[in-house]
Tab-separated table of N, CA, C and O in Angstrom:
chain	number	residue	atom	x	y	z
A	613	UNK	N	20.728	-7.984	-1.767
A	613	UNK	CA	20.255	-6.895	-2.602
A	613	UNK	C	19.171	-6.129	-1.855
A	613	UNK	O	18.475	-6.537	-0.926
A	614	UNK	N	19.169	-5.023	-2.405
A	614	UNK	CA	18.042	-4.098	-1.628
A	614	UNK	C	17.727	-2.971	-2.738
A	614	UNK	O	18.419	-2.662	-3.709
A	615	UNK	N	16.567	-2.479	-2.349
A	615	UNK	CA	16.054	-1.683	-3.667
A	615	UNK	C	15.189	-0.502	-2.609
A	615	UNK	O	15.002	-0.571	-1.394
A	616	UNK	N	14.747	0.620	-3.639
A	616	UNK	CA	14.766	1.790	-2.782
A	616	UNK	C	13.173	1.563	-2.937
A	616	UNK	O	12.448	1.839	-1.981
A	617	UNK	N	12.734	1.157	-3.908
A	617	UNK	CA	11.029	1.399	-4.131
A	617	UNK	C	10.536	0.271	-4.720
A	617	UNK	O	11.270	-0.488	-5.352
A	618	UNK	N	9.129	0.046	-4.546
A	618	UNK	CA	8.042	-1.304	-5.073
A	618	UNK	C	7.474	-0.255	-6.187
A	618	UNK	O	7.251	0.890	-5.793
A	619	UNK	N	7.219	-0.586	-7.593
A	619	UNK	CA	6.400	0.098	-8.329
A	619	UNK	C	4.855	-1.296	-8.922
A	619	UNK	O	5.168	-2.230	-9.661
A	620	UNK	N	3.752	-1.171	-8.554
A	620	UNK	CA	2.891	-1.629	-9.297
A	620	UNK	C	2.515	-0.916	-10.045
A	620	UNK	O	2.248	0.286	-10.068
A	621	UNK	N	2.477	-2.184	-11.088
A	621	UNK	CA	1.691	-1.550	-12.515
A	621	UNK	C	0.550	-2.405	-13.208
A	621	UNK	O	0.674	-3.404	-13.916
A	622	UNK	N	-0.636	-1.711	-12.792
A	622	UNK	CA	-1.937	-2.881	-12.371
A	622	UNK	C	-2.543	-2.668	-14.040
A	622	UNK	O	-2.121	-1.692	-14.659
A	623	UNK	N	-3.346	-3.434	-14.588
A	623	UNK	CA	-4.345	-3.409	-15.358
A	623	UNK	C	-5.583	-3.527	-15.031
A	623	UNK	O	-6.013	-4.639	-15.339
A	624	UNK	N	-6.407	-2.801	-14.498
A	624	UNK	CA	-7.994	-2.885	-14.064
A	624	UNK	C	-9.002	-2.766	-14.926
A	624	UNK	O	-9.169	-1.718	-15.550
A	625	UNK	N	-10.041	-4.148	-15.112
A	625	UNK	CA	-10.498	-4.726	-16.636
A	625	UNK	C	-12.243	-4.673	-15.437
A	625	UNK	O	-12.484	-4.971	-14.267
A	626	UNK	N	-13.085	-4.103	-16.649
A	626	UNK	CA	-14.669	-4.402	-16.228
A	626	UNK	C	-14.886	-3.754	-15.376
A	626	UNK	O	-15.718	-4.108	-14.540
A	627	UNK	N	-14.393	-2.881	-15.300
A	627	UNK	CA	-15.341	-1.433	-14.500
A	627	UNK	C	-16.469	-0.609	-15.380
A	627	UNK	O	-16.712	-0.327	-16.553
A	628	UNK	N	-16.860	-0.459	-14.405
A	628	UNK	CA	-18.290	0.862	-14.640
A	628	UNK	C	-17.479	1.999	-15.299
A	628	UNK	O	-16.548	2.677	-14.864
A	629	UNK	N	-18.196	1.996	-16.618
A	629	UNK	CA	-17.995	3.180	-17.339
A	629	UNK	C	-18.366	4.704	-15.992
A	629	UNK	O	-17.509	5.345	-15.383
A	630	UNK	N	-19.516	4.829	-15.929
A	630	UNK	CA	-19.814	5.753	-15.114
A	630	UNK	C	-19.133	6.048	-14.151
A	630	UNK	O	-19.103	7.235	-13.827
A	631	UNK	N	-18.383	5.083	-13.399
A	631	UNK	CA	-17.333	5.402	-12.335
A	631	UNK	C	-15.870	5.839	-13.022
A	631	UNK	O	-15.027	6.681	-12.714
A	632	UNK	N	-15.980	4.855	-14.108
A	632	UNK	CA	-14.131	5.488	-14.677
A	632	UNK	C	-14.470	7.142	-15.314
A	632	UNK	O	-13.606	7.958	-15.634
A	633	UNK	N	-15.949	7.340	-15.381
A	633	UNK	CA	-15.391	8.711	-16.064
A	633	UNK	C	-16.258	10.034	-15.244
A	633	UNK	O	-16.815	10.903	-15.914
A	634	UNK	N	-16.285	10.050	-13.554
A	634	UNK	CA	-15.651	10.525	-12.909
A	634	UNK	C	-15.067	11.075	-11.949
A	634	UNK	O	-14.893	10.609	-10.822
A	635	UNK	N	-14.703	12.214	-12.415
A	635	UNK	CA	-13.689	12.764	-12.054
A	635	UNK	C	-12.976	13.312	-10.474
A	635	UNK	O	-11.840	13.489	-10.036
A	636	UNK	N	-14.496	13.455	-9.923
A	636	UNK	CA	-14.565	13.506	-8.091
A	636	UNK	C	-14.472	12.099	-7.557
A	636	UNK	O	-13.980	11.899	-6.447
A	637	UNK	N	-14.830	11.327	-8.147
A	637	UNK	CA	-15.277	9.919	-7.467
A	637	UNK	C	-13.368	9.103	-7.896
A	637	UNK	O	-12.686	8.673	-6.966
A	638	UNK	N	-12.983	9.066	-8.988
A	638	UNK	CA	-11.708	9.188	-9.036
A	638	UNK	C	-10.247	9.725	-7.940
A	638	UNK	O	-9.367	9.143	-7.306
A	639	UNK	N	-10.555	10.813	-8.137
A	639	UNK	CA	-10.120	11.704	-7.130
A	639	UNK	C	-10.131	11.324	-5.586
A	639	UNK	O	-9.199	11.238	-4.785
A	640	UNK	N	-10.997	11.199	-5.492
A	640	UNK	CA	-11.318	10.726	-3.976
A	640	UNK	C	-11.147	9.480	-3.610
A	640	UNK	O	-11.125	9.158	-2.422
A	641	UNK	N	-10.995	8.564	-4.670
A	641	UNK	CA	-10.463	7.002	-4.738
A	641	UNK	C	-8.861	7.140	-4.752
A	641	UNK	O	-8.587	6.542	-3.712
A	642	UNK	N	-7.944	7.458	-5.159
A	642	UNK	CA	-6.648	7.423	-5.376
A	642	UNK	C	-6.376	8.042	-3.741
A	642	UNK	O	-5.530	7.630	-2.948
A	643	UNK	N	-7.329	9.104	-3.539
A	643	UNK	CA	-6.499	9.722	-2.448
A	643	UNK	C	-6.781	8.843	-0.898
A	643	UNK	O	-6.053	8.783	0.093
A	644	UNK	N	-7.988	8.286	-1.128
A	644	UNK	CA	-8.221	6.985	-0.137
A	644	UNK	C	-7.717	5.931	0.038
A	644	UNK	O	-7.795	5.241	1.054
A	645	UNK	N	-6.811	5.569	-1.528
A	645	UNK	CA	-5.859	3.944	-1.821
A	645	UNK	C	-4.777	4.887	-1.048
A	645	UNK	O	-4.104	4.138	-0.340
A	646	UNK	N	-4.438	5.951	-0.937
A	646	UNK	CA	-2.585	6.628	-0.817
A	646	UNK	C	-2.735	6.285	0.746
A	646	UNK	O	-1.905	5.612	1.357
A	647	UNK	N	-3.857	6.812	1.300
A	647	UNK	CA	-4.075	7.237	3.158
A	647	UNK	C	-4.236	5.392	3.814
A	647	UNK	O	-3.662	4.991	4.826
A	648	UNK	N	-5.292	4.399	2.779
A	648	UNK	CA	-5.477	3.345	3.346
A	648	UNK	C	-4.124	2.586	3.362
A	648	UNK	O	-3.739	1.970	4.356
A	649	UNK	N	-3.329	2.678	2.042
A	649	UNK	CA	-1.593	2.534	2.183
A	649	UNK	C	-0.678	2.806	3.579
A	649	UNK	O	0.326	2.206	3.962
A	650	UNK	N	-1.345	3.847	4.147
A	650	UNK	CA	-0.187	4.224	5.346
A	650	UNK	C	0.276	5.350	4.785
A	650	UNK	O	0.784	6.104	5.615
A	651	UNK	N	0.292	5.915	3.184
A	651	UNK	CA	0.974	7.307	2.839
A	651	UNK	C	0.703	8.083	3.246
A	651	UNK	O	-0.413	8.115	3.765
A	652	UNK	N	1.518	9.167	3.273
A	652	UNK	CA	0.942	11.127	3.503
A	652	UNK	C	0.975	11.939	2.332
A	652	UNK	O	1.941	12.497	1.811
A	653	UNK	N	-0.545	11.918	1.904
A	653	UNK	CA	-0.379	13.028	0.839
A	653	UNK	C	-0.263	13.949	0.741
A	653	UNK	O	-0.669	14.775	1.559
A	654	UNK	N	0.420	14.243	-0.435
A	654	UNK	CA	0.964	16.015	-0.692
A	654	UNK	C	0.427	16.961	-1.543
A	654	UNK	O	0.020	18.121	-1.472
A	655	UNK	N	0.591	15.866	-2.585
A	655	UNK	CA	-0.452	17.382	-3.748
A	655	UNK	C	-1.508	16.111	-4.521
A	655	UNK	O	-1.462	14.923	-4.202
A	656	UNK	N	-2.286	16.601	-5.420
A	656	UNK	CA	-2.960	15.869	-6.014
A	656	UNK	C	-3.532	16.681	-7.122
A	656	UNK	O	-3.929	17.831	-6.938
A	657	UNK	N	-3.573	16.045	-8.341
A	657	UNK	CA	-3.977	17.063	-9.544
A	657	UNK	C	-4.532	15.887	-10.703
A	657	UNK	O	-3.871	15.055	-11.323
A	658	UNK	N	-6.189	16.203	-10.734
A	658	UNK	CA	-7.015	15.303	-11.306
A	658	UNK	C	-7.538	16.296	-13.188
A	658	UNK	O	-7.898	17.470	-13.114
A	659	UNK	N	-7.492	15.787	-14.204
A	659	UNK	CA	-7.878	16.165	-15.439
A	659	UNK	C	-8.879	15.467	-15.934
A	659	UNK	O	-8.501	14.336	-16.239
A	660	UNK	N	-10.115	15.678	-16.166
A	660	UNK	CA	-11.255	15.415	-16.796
A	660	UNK	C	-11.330	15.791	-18.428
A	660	UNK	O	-11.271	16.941	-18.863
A	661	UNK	N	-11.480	14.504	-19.289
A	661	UNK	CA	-11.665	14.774	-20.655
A	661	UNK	C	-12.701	15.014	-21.241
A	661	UNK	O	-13.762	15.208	-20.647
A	662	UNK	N	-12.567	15.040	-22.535
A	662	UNK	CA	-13.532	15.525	-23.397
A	662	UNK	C	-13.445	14.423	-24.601
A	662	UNK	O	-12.367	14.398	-25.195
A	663	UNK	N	-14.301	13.652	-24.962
A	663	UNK	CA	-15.834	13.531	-24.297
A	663	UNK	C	-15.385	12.451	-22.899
A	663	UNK	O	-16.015	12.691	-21.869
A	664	UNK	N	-14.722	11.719	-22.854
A	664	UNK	CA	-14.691	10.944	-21.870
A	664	UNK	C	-12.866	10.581	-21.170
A	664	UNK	O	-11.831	10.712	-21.823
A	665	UNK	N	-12.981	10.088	-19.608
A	665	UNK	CA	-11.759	9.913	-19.797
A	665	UNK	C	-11.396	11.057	-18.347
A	665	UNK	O	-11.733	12.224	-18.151
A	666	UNK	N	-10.491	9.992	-17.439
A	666	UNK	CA	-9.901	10.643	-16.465
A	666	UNK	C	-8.767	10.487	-16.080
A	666	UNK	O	-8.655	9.376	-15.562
A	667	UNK	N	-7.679	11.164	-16.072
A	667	UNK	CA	-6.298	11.174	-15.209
A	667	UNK	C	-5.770	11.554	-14.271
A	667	UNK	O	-6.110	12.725	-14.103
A	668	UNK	N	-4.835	11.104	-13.219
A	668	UNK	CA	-4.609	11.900	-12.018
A	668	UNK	C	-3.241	11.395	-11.164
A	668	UNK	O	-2.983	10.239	-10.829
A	669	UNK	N	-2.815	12.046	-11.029
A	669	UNK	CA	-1.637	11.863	-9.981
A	669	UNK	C	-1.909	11.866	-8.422
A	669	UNK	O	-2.895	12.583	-8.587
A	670	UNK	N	-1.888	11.689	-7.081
A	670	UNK	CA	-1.385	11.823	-5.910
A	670	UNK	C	-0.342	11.811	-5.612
A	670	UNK	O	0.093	10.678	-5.401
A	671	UNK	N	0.672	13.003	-5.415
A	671	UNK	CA	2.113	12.895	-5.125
A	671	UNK	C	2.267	12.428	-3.301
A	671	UNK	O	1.728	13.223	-2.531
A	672	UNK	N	2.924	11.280	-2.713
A	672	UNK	CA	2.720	10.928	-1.435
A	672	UNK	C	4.064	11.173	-1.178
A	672	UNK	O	4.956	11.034	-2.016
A	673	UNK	N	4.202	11.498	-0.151
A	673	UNK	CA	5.919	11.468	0.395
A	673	UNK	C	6.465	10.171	-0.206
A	673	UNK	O	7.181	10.223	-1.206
A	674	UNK	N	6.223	9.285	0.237
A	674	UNK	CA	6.793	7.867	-0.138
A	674	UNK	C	6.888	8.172	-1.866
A	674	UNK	O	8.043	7.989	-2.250
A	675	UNK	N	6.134	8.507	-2.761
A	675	UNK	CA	6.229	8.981	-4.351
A	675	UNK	C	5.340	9.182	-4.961
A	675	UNK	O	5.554	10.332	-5.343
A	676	UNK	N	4.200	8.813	-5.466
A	676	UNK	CA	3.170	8.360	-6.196
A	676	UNK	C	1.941	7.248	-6.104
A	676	UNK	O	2.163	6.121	-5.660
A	677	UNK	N	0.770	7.612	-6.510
A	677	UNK	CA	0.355	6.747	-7.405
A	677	UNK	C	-0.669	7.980	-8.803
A	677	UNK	O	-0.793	9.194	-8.641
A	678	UNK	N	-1.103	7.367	-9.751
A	678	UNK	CA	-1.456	7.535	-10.728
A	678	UNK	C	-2.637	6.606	-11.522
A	678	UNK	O	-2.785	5.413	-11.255
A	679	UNK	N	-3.359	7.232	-12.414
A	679	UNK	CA	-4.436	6.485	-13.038
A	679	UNK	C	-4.676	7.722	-14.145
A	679	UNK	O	-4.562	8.942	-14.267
A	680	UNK	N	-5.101	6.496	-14.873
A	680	UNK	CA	-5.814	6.663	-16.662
A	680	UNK	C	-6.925	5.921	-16.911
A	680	UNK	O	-6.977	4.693	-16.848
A	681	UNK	N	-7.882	6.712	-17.215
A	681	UNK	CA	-9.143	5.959	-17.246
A	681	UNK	C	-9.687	5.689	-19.109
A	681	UNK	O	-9.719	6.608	-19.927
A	682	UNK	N	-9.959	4.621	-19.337
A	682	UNK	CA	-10.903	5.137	-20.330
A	682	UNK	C	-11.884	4.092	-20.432
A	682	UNK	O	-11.742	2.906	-20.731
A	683	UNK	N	-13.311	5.018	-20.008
A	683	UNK	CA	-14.316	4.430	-19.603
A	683	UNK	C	-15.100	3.676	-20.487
A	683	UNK	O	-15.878	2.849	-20.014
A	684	UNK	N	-14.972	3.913	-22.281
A	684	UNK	CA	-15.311	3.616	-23.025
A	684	UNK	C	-15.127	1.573	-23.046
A	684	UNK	O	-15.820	0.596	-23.330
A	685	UNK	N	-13.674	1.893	-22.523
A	685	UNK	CA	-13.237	0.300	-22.350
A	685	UNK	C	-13.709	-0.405	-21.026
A	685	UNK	O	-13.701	-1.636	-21.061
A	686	UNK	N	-14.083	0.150	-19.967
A	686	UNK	CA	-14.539	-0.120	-18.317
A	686	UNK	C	-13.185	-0.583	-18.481
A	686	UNK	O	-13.120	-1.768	-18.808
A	687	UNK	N	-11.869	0.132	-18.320
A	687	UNK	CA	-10.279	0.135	-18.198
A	687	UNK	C	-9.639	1.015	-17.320
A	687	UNK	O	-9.812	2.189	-17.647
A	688	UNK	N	-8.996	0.861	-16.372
A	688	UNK	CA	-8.056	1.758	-15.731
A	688	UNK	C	-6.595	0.999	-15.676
A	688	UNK	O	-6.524	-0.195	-15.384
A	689	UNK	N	-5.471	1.771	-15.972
A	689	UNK	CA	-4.397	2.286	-16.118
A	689	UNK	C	-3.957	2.536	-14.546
A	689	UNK	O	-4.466	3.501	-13.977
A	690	UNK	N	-3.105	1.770	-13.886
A	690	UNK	CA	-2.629	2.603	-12.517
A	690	UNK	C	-1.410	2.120	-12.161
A	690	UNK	O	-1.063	0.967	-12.417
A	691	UNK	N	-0.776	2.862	-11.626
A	691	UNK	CA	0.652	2.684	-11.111
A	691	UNK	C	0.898	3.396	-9.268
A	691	UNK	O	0.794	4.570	-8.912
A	692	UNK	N	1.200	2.306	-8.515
A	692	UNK	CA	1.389	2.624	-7.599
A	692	UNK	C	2.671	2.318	-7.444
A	692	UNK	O	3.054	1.158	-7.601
A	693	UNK	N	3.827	3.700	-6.990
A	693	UNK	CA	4.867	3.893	-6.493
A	693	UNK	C	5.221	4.070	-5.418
A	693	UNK	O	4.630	5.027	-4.915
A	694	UNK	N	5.985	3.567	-4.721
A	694	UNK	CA	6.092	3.633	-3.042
A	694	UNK	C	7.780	3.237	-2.637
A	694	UNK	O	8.371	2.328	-3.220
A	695	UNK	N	8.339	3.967	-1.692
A	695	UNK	CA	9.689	4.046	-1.627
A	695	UNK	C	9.678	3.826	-0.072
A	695	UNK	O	8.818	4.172	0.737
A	696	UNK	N	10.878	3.148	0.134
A	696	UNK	CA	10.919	2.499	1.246
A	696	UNK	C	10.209	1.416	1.578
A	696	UNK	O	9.778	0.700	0.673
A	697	UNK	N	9.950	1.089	2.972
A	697	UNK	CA	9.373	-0.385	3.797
A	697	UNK	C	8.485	-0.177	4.257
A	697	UNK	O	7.865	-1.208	4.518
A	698	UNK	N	7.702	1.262	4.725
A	698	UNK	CA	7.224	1.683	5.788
A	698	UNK	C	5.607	1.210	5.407
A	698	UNK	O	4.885	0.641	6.225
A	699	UNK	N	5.175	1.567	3.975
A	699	UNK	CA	4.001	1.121	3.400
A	699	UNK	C	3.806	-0.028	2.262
A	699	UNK	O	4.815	-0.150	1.568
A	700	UNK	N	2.818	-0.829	1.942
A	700	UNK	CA	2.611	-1.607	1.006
A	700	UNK	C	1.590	-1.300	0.047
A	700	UNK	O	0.392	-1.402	0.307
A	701	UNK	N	2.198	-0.800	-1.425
A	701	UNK	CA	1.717	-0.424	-2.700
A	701	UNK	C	0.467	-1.395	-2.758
A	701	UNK	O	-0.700	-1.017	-2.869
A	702	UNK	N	0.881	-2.652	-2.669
A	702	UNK	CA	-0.373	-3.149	-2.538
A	702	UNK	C	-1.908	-3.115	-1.894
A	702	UNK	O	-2.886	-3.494	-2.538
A	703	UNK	N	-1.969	-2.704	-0.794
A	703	UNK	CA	-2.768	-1.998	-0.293
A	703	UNK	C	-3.521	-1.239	-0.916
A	703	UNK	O	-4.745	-1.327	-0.818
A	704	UNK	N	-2.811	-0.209	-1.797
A	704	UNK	CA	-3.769	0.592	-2.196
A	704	UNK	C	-4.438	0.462	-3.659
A	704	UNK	O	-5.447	0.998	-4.118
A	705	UNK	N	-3.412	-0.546	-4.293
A	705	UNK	CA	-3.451	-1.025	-5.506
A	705	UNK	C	-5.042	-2.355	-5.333
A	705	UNK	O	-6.073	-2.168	-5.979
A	706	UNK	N	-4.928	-3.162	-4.693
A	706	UNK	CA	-6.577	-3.507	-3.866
A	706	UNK	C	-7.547	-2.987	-3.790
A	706	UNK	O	-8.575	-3.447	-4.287
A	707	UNK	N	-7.486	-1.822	-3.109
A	707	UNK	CA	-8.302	-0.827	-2.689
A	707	UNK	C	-8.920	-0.333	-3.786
A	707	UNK	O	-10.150	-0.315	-3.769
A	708	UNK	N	-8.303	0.101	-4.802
A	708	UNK	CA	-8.758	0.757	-5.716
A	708	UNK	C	-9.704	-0.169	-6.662
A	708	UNK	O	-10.676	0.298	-7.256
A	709	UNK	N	-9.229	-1.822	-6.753
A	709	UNK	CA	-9.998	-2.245	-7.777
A	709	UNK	C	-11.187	-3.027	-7.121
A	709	UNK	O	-11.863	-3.840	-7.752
A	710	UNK	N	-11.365	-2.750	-5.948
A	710	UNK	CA	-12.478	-3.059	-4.914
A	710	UNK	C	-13.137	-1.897	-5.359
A	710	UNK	O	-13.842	-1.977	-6.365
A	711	UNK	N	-13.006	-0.767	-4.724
A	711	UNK	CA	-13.977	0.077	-5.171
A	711	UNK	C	-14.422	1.042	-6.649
A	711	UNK	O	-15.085	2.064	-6.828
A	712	UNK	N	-13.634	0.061	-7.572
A	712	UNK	CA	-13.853	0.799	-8.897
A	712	UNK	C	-14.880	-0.973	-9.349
A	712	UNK	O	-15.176	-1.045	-10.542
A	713	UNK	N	-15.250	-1.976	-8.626
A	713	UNK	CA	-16.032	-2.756	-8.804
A	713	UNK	C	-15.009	-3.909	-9.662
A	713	UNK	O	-15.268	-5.105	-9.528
A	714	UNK	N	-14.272	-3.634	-10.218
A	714	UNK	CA	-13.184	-3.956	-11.398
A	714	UNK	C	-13.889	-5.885	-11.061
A	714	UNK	O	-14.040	-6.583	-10.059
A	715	UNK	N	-14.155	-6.072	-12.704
A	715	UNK	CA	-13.972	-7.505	-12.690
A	715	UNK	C	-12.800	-8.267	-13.031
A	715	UNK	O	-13.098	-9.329	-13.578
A	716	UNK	N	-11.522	-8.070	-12.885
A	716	UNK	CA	-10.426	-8.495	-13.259
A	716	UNK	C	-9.334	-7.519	-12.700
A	716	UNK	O	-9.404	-6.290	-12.728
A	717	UNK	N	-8.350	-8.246	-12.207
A	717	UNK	CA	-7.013	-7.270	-12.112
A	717	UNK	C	-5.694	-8.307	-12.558
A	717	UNK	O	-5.493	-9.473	-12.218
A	718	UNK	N	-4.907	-7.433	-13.427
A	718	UNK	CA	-3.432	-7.855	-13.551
A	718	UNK	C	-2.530	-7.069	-12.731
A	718	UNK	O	-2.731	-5.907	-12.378
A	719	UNK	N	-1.651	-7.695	-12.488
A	719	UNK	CA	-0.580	-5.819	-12.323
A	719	UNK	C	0.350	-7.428	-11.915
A	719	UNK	O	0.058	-8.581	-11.598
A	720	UNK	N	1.959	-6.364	-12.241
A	720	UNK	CA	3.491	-6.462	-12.243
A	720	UNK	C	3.877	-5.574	-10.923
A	720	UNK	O	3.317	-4.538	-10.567
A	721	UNK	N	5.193	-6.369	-10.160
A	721	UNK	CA	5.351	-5.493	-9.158
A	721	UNK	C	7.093	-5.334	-9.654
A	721	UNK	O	7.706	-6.395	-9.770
A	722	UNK	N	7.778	-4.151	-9.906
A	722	UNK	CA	8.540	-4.145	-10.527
A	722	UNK	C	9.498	-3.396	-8.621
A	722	UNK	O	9.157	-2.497	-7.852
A	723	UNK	N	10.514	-4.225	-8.615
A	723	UNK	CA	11.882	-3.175	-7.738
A	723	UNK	C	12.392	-2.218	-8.691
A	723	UNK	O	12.876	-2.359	-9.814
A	724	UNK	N	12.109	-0.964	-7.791
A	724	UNK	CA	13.138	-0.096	-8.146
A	724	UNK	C	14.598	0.500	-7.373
A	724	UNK	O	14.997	0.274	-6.231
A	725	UNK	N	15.071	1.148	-8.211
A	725	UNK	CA	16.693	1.267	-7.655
A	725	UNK	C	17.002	0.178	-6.853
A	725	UNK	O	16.942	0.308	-5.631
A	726	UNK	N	17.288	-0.761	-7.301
A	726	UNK	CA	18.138	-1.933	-7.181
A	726	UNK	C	19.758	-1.804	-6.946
A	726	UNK	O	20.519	-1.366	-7.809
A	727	UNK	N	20.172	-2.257	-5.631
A	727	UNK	CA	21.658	-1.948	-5.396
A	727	UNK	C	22.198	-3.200	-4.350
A	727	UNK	O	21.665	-4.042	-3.628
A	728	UNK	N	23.496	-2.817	-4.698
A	728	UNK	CA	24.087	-4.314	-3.613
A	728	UNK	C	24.862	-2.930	-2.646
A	728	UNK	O	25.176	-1.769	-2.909
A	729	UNK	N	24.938	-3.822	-1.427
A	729	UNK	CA	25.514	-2.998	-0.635
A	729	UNK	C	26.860	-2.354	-0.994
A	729	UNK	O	27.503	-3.016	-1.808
A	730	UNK	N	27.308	-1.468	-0.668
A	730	UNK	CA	28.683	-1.358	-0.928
A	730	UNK	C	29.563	-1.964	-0.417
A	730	UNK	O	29.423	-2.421	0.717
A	731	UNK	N	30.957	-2.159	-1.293
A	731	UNK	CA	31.768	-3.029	-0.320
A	731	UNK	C	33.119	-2.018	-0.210
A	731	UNK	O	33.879	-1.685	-1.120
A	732	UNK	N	33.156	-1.627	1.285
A	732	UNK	CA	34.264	-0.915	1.855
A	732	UNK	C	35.397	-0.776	1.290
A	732	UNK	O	36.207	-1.702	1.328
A	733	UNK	N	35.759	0.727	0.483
A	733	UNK	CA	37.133	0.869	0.227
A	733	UNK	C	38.199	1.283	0.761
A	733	UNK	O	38.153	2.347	1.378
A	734	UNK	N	39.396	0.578	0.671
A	734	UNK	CA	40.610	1.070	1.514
A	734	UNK	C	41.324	2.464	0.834
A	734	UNK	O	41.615	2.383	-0.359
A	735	UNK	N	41.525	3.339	1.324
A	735	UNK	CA	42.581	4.519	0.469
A	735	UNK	C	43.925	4.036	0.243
A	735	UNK	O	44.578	3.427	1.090
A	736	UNK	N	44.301	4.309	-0.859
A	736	UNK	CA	45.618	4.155	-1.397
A	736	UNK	C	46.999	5.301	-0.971
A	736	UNK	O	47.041	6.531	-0.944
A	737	UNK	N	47.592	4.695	-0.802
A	737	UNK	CA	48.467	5.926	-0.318
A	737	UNK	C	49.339	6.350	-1.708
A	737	UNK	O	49.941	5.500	-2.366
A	738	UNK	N	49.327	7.285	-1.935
A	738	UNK	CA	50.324	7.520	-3.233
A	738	UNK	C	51.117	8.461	-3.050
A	738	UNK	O	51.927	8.764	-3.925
């Protein structure tokens, strides 16, 4: 079997309110987990709430990662997506709960597109 992408899907517990909410220091964390990964980033688009509360994407060639903050809980929300062999999601999924101080991490590492090789068809003559 072989699969096209690693998706983590972390739970980051006991962070600094003040760091989860924000929004530069965020920003500049996701895009440091994508580069310390081995990714090449492409776009990046960070949203700051009201009253509290941060979200953000890094789109990387390889795919993604993402975060949801809510600082009220010292909680982040993150999903690191990564396609192909070339980099390890993990890496940056680390990275991030190192420098968000995080006293706890969960995360699931889920395969995506899951496939068996193909098996060679003969043409039929009709």
């Amino acid at each position: 079997m072989n699969e096209l992408g690693r998706h983590i899907l972390a739970e980051i517990y006991g962070c600094s309110s003040e760091i989860l909410n924000n929004k530069e220091f965020i920003e500049k964390l996701m895009v440091d987990s994508a580069l310390k990964a081995g990714a090449e980033v492409r776009e990046v688009a960070f949203h700051k709430f009201s009253p509290q509360g941060v979200s953000g994407v890094v789109i990387i060639s390889e795919s993604h990662l993402t975060i949801h903050t809510w600082p009220e809980l010292g909680y982040a929300a993150v999903d690191v997506f990564t396609c192909g062999n070339r980099i390890n999601p993990w890496n940056a999924c680390n990275y991030m709960t190192e420098k968000l101080n995080a006293k706890n991490m969960t995360a699931t590492e889920v395969k995506r597109g899951i496939f068996e090789q193909p098996v060679s068809v003969k043409a039929l003559d009709i």
